[in-house]
PDB file of C-alpha atoms in Angstrom:
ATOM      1  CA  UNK A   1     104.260 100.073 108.995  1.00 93.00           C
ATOM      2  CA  UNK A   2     102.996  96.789 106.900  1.00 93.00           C
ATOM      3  CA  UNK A   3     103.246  96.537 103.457  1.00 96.00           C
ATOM      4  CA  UNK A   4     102.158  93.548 101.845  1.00 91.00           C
ATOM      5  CA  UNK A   5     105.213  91.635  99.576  1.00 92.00           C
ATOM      6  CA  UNK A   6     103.023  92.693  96.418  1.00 94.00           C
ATOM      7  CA  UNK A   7     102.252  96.121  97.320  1.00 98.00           C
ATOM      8  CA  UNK A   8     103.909  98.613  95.305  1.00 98.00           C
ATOM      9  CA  UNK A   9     103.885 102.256  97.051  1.00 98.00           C
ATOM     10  CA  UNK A  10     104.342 105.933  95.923  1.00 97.00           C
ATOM     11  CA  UNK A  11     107.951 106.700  96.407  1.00 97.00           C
ATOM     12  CA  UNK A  12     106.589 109.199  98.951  1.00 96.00           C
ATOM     13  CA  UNK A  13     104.590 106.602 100.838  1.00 97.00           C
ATOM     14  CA  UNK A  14     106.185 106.713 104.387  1.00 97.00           C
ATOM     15  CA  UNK A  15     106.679 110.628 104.221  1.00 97.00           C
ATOM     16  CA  UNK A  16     102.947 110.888 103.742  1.00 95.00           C
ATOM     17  CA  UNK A  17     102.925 108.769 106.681  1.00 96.00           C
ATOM     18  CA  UNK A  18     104.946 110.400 108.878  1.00 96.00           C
ATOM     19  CA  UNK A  19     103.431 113.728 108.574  1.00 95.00           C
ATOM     20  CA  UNK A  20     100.468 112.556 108.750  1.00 94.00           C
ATOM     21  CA  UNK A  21     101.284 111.135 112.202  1.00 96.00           C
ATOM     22  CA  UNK A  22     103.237 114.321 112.839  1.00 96.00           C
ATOM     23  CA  UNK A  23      99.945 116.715 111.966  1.00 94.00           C
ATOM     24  CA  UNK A  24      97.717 114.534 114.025  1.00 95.00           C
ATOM     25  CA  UNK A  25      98.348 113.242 117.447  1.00 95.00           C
ATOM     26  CA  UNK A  26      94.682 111.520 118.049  1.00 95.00           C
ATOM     27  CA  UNK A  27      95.970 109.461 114.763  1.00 96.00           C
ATOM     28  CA  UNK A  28      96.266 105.925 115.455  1.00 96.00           C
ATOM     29  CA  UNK A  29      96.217 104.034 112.030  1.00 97.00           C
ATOM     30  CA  UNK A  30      96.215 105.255 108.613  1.00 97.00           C
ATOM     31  CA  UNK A  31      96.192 103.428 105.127  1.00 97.00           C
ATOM     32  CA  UNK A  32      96.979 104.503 101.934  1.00 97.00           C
ATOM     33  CA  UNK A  33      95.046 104.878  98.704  1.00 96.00           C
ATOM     34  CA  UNK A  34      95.080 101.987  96.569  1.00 97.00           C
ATOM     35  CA  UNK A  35      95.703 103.449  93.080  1.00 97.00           C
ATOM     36  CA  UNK A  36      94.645  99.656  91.688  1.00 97.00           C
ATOM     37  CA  UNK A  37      94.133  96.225  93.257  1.00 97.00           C
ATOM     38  CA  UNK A  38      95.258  93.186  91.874  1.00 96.00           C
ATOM     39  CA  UNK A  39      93.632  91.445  94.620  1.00 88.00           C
ATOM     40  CA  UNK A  40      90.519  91.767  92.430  1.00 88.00           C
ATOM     41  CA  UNK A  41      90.739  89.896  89.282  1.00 91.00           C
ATOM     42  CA  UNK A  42      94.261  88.028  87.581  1.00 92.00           C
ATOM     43  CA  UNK A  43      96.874  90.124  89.697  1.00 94.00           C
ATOM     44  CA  UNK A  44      98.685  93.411  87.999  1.00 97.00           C
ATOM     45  CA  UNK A  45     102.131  92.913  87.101  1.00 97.00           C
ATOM     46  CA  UNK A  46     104.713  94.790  88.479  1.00 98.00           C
ATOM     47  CA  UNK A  47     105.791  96.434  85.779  1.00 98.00           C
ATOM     48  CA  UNK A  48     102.280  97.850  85.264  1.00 98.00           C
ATOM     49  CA  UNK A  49     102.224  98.444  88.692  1.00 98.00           C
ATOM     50  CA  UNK A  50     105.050 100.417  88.211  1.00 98.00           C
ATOM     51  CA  UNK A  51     103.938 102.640  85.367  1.00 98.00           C
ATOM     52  CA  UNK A  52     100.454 103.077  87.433  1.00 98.00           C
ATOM     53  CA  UNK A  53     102.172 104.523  90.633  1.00 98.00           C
ATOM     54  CA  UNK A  54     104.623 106.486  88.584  1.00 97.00           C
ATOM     55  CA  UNK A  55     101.725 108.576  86.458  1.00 96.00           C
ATOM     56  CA  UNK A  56     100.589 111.567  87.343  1.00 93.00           C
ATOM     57  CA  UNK A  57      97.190 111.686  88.793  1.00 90.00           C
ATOM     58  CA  UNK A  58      94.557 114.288  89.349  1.00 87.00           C
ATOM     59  CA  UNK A  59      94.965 115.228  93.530  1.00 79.00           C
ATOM     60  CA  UNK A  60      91.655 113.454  95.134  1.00 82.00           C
ATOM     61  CA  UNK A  61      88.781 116.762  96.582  1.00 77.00           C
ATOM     62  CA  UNK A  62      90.056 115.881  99.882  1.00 79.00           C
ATOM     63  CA  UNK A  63      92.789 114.073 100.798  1.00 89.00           C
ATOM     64  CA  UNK A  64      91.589 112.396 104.216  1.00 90.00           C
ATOM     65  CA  UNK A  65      89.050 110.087 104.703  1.00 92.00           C
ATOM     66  CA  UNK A  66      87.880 109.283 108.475  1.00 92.00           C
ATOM     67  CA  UNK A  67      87.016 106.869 109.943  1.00 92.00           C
ATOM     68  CA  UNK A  68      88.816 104.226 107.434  1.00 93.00           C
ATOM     69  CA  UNK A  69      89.664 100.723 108.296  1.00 92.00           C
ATOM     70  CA  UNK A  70      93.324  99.614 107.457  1.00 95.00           C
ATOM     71  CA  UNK A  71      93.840  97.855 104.894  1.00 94.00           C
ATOM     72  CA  UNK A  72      96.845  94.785 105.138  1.00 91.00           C
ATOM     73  CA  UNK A  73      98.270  95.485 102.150  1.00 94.00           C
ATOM     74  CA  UNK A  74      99.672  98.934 103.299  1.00 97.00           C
ATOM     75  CA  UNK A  75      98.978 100.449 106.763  1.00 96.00           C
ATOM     76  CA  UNK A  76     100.961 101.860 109.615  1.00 97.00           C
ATOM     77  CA  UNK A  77      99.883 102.513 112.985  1.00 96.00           C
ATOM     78  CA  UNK A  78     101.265 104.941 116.072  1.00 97.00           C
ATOM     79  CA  UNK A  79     103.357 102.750 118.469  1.00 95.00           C
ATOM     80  CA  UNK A  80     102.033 104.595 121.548  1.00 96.00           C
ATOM     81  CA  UNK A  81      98.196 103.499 120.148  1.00 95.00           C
ATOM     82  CA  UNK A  82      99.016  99.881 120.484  1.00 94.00           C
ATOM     83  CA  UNK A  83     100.365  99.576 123.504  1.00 92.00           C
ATOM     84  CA  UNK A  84     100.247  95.665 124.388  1.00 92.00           C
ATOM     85  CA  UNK A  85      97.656  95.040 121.635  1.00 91.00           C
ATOM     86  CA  UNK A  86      98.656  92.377 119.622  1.00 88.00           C
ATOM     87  CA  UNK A  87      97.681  90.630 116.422  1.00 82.00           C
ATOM     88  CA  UNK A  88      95.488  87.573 117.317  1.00 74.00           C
ATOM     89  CA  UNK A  89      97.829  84.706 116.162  1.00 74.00           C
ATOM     90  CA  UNK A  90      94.565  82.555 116.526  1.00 71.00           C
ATOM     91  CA  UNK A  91      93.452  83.638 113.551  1.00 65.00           C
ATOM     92  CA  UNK A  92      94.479  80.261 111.302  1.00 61.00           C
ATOM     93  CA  UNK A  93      95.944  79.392 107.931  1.00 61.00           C
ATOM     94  CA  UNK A  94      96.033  82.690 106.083  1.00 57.00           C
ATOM     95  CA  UNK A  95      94.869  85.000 108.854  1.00 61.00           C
ATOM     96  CA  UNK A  96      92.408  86.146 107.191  1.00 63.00           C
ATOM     97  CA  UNK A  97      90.816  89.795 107.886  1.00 77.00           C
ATOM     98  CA  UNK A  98      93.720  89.940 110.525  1.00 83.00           C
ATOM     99  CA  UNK A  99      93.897  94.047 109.350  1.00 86.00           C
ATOM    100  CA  UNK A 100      90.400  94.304 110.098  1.00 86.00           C
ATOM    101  CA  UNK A 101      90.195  91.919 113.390  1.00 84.00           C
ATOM    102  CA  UNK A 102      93.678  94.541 114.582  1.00 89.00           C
ATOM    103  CA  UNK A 103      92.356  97.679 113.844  1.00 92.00           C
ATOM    104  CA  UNK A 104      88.520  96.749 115.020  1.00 90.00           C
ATOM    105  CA  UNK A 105      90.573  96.027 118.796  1.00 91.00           C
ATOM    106  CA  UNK A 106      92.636  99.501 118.425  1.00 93.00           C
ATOM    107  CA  UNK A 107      89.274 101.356 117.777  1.00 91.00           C
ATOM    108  CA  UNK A 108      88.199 100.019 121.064  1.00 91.00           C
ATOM    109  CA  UNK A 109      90.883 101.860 122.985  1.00 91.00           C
ATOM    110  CA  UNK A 110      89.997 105.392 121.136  1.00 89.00           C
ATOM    111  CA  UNK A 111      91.985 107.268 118.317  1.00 84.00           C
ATOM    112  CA  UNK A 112      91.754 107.916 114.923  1.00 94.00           C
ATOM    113  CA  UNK A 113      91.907 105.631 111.780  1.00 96.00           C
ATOM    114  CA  UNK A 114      92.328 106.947 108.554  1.00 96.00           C
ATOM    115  CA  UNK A 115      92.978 106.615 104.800  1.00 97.00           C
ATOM    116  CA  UNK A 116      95.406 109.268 103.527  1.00 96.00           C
ATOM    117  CA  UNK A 117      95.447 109.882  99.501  1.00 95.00           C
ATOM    118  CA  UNK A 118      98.778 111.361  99.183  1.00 94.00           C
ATOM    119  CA  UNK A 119     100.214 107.907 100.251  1.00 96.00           C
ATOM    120  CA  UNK A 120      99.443 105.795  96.867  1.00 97.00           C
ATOM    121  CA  UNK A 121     100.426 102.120  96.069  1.00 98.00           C
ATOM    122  CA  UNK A 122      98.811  99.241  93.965  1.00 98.00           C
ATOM    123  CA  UNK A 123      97.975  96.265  95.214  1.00 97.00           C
ATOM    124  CA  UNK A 124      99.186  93.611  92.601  1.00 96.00           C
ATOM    125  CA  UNK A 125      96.923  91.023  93.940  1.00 91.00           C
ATOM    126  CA  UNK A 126     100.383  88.232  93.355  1.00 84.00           C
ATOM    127  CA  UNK A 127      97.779  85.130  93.047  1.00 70.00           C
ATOM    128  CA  UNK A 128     101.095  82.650  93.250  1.00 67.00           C
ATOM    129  CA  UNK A 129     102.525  81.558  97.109  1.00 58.00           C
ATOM    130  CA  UNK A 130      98.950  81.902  98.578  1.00 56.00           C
ATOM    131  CA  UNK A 131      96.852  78.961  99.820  1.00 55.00           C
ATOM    132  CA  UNK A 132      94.729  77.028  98.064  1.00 55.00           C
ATOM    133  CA  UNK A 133      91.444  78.591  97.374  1.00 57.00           C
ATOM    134  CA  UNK A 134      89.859  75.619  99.739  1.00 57.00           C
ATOM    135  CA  UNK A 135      91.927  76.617 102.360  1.00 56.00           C
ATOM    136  CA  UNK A 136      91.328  80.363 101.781  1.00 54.00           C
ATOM    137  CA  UNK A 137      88.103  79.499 102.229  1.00 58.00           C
ATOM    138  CA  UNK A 138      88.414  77.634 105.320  1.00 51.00           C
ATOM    139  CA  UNK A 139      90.188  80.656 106.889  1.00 55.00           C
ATOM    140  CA  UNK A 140      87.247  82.871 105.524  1.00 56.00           C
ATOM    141  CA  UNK A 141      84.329  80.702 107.196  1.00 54.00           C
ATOM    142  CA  UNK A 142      87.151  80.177 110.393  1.00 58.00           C
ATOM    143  CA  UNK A 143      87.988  83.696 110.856  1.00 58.00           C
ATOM    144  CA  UNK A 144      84.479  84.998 111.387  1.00 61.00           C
ATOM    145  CA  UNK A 145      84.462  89.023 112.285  1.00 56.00           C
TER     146      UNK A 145
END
């Protein structure tokens, strides 16, 4: 399991995730649903994060979708799927799209990949302790998938 230091998850996050890798064997990633993402625009504090996670919510028409790509901020992936897969530690500065480069490499040796809606969390999108935008942007031009 990954979370992201400014992820904020459902308080039932990791059950969702364990049953979900209980009810499925061919599962080999799954991601949550992110409720809201910081990521995109100034950042969500966490005490809205908080509140946002905490509210009640109308259940999503389905609660699976397949095939999903995991996303860094919150994903968790079967052991037994990875086998001597590794993450590429070539990938420089911020290792950027390293969730994407990971689970494009797992989908090569067969399984499932999925996003599961009863595991919420908010992505607060922290913008300080990150690289400079130039060198975000390096890693983005760098980091080619």
């Amino acid at each position: 399991m990954f979370f992201d230091d400014d992820f904020v998850a459902d308080k039932d996050w990791l059950a969702m995730a364990l049953r979900a890798f209980r009810d499925d064997p061919k599962l080999a990633a799954m991601t949550g649903w992110v409720l809201a993402d910081g990521i995109k625009g100034p950042g969500i504090p966490f005490d809205e994060a908080c509140r946002i996670v905490d509210a009640p919510i109308e259940a999503p028409a389905r609660s699976w979708t397949v095939p999903y790509s995991p996303y860094g901020c919150n994903m968790a992936y079967r052991v037994s799927a990875i086998g001597d897969l590794r993450f590429d530690e070539r990938l420089v500065l911020y290792g950027w799209l390293e969730d994407r480069d990971f689970a494009a490499a797992l989908s090569r040796k067969g399984g499932t990949m999925a996003q599961c809606k009863d595991a919420r969390g908010i992505h607060m999108g922290s913008k300080g302790g990150r690289v400079s935008g130039v060198r975000l942007g390096y890693s983005q031009i760098a980091n080619p998938l």
